[in-house]
Each structure stands twice: as C-alpha cells, then as structure tokens.
Short mmCIF file of C-alpha atoms and ligand atoms in Angstrom, two decimals:
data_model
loop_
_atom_site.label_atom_id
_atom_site.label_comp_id
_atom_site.label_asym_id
_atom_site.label_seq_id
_atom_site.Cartn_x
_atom_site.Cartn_y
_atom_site.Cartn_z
CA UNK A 23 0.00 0.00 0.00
CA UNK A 24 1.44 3.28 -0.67
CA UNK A 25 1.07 5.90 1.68
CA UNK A 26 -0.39 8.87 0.06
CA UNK A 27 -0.46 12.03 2.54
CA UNK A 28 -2.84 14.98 0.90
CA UNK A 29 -2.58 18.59 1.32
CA UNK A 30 -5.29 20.66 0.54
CA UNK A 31 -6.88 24.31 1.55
CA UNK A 32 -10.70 24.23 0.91
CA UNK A 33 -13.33 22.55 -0.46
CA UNK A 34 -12.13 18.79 -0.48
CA UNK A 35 -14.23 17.66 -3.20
CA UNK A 36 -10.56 15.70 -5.03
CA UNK A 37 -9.88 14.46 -1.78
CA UNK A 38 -13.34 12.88 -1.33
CA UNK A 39 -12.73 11.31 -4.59
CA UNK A 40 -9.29 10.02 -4.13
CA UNK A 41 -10.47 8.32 -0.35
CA UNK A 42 -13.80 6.49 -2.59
CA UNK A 43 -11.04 5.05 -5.08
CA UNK A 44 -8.60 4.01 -1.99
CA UNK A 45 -11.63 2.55 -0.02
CA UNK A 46 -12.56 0.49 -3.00
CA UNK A 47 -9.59 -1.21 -2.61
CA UNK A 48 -9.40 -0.43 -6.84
CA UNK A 49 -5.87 1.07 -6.39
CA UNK A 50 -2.95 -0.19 -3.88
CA UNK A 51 -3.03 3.31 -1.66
CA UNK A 52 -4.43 4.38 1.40
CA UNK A 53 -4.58 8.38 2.60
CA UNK A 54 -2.74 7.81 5.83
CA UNK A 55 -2.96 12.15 6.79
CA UNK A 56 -4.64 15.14 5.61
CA UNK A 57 -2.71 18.65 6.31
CA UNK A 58 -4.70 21.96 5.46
CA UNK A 59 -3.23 24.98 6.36
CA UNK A 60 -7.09 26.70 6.69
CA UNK A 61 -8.70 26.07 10.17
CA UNK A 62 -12.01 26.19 8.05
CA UNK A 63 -10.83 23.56 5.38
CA UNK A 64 -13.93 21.25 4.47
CA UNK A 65 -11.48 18.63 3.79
CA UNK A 66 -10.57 18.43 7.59
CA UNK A 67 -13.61 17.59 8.12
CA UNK A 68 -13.92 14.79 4.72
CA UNK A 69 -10.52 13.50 6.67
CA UNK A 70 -12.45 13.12 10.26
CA UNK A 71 -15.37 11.64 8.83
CA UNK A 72 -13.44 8.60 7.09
CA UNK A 73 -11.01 8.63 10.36
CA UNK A 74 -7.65 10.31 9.20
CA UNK A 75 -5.87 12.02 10.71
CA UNK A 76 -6.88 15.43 9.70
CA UNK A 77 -4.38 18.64 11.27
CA UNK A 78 -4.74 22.22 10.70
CA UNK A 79 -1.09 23.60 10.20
CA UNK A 80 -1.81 27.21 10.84
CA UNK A 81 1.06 29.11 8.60
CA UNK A 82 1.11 32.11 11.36
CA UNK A 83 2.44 30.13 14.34
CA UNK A 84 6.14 29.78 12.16
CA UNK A 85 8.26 32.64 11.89
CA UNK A 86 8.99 31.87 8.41
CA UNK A 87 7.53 29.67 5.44
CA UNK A 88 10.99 27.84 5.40
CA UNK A 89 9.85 26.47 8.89
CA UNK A 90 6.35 26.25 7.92
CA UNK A 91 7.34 23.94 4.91
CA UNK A 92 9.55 22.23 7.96
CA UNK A 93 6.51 21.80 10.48
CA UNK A 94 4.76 19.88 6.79
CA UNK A 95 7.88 17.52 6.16
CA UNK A 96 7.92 16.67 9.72
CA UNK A 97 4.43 15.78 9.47
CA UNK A 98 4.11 14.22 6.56
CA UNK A 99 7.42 11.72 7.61
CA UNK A 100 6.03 10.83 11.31
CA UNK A 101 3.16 9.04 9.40
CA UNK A 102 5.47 7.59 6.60
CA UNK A 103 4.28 9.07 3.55
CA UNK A 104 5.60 8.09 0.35
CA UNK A 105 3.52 10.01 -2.11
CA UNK A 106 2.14 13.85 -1.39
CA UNK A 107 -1.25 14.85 -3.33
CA UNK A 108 -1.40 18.40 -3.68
CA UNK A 109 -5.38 18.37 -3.77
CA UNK A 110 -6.62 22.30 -4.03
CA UNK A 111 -3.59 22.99 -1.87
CA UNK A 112 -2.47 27.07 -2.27
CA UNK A 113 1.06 27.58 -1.60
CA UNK A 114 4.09 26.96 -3.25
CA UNK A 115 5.85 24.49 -1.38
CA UNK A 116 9.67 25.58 -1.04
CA UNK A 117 13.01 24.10 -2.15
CA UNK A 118 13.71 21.68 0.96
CA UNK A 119 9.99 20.29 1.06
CA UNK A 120 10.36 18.63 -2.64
CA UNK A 121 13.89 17.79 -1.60
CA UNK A 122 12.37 15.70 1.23
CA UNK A 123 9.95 13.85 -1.42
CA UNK A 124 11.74 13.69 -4.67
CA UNK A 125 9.73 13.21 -7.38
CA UNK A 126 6.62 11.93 -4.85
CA UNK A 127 4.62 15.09 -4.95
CA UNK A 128 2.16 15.68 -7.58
CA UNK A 129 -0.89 18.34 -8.05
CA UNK A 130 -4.25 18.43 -9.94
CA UNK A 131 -5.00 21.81 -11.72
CA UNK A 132 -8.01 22.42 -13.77
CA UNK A 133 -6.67 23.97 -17.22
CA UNK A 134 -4.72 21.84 -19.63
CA UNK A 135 -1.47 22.97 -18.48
CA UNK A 136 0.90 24.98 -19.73
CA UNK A 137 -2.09 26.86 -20.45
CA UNK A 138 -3.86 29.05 -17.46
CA UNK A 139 -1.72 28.42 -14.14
CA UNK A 140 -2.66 30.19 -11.28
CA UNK A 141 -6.07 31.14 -9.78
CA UNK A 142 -9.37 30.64 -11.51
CA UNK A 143 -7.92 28.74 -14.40
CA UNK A 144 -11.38 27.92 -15.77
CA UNK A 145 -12.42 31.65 -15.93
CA UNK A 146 -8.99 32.11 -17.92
CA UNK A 147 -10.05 29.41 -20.53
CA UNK A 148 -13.32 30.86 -21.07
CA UNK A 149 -11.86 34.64 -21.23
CA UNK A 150 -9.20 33.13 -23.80
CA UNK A 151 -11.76 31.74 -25.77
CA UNK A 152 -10.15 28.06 -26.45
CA UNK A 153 -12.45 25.35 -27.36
CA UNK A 154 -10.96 22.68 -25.32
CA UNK A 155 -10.20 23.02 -21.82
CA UNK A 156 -9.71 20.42 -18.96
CA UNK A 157 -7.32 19.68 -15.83
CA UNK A 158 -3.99 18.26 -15.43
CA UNK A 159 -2.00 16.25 -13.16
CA UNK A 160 1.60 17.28 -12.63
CA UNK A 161 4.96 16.52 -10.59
CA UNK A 162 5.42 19.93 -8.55
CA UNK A 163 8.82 21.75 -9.69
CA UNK A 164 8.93 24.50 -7.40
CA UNK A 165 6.99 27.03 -10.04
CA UNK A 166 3.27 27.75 -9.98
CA UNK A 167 1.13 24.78 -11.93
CA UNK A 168 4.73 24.04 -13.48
CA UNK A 169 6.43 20.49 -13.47
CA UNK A 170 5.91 17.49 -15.87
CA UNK A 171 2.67 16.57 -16.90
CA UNK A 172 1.61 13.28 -15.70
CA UNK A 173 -1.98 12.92 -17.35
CA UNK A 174 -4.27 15.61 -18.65
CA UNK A 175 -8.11 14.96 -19.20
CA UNK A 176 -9.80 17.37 -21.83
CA UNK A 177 -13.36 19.25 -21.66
CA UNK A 178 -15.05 20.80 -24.73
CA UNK A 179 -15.81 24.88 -24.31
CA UNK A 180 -19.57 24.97 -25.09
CA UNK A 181 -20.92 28.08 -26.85
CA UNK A 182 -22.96 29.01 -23.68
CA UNK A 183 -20.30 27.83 -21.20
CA UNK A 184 -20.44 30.17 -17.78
CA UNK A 185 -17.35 29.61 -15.71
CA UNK A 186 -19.13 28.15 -13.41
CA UNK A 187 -21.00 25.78 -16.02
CA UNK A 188 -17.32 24.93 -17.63
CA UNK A 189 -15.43 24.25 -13.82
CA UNK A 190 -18.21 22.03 -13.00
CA UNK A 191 -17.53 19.55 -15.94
CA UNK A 192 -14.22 19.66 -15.40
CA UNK A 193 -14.38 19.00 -11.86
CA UNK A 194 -15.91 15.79 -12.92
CA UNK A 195 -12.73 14.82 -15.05
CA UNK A 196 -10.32 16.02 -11.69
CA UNK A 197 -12.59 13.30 -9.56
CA UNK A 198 -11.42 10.75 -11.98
CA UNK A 199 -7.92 11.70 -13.36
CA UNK A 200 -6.43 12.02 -9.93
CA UNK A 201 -7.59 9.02 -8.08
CA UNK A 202 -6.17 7.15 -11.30
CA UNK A 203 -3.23 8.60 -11.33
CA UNK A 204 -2.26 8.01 -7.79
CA UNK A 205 -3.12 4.37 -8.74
CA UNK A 206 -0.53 4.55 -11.45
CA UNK A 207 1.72 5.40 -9.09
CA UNK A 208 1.36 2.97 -6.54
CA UNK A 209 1.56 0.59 -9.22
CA UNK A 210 4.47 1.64 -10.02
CA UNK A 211 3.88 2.10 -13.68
CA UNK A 212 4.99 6.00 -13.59
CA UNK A 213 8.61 6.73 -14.50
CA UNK A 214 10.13 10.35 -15.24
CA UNK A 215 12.55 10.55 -18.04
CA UNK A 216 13.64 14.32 -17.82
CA UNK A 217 10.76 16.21 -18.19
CA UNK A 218 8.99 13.31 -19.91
CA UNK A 219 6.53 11.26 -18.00
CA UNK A 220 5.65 7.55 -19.48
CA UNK A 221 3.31 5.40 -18.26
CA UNK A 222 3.67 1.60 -19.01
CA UNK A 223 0.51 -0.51 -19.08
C1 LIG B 137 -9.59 21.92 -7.92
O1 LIG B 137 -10.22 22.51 -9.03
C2 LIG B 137 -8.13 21.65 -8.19
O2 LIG B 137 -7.88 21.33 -9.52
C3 LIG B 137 -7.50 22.98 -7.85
O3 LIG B 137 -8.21 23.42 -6.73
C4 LIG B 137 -9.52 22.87 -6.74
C5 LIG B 137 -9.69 22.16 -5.43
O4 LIG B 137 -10.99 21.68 -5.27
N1 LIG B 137 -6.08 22.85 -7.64
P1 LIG B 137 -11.31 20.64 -4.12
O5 LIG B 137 -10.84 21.27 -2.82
O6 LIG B 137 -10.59 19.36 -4.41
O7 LIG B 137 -12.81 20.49 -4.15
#
C-alpha cells in the first residue's frame, strides 16, 4: 500500500474522490494524513469523517515559510508518507519540502497545463476563448502549476459555457484523473525521463 499524505486548503471535493477510489480497494493506496493549512478547510472535516488524521497547520504560528514547509515535512514523515497529493492545496511548497519527497509530490489543476496556471484557471479558458479546456496532473517543480505533466483529461468549451457551467464539468474529469493517477503510481507504472513522464501498461 502506498502511503499517500494529501494537502489541501478548501473545499475537499478531489480528496473525497481520491479516499472512494482508496476505499474500494481499486488502487494499492491508502490516505494515511490530511494537512490543510485553513482552520475552516472542508477537507478536515472529509478526513475526520473517514477517520484520518486530519491537522490544521496554521502558517502564522512559524516565523517563516521555510519552517512552515519544515513543520509539513515533519508531518508528513512521522506518518510515513511516500507520495504527497497536492489536492486544491495554495502555496508553493519551497526548495527543501520537494527535496524531502523527490519526485513523490504531484498536483491536480483544472486547465490543460501549460495553459492558465494560477487562480481561476477555468475563468482564464473561457476569457481566452479556447475550445478545449480540462485539468492536469503534474509533478510539482517548485513554479506555480509548473512540473511534468503526468496525465491531462480534456473538456469541450460549449458556446454558452459560464465559468461556473465549464469548472463544474471539469471537476468531474479532476474526480477521476487524480484518483487514477495516484493508482498509477502505486503501481508503479509511472517513471520520469527528464521532463517526460511515461506510463507503461
Ligand atoms: C480543484 O479545481 C483543483 O484542480 C484545484 O483546486 C480545486 C480544489 O478543489 N487545484 P477541491 O478542494 O478538491 O474540491
């Protein structure tokens, strides 16, 4: 079983899905803690209902973010994780976090990336005017939404598309690409080849 800790800041709804495809026992993972670093974080409260340990890291009580990344590490290590799942998570996580997990953290972002980082990437889509959008999953680099694409899932722009209309359908795509993703991984059918991600069968 891999050890999959998540990291998220809101809503939860990616985390919900990712702890549905680990309780089915369809993938070889298992959410073993869920850090938020909002006191308010639904998913803290997704994490208590399925029994996880769910902890509020509140970002004020460190004097810096380099010991704020430290207090997540530390964390993250006392329950063994192996694979971090940024899940709606907001900060950029500094230089000695992803040297604690090389190549073991990975984010879901709803554009097709390297299109739209950043906040309200669906609203950017539909402002562009593109015809496809959708979300990716990515290996986190150190930039914002940067690092190499893992799996991307795409969602036709409809003429009448609100935002709201157009993040909804994607959000449907997230709750499937990530959960099978992290199954690729405990599988062990991911590899990075430089920036090049390939995923054996
Ligand atoms: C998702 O759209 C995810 O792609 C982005 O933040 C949102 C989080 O939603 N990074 P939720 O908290 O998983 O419901």
């Amino acid at each position: 079983m891999l050890k999959v800790g998540v990291l998220a800041s809101g809503r939860g709804s990616n985390l919900f899905a990712l702890l549905q495809k680990c309780n089915s026992k369809r993938i070889s993972a298992q959410i073993v803690v869920v850090l938020a670093d909002n006191s308010q974080a639904k998913a803290l409260t997704i994490a208590e209902e399925h029994k996880i340990p769910a902890i509020y890291v509140n970002p004020k009580a460190y004097s810096s973010k380099a010991e704020y990344n430290l207090a997540l590490v530390q964390r993250l290590k006392s329950y063994g994780v192996e694979l971090v799942v940024l899940a709606g998570y907001m900060r950029i996580l500094d230089h000695n976090f992803l040297q604690a997990f090389p190549n073991k953290v990975i984010n879901i972002h709803p554009s097709l990336l390297p299109a739209f980082p950043g906040l309200n990437a669906q609203g950017q889509a539909l402002k562009y005017g593109v015809k496809y959008a959708g979300c990716t999953v990515h290996y986190v680099d150190g930039g914002m939404d940067t690092g190499p694409i893992i799996a991307q899932a795409v969602v036709p722009v409809l003429p009448e598309d609100t935002e709201e209309g157009l993040a909804k359908r994607i959000l449907v795509e997230e709750h499937k690409l990530l959960p099978k993703v992290v199954g690729w991984i405990a599988a062990g059918k991911v590899k990075l080849k430089g920036n090049q991600v390939v995923v054996s069968n």
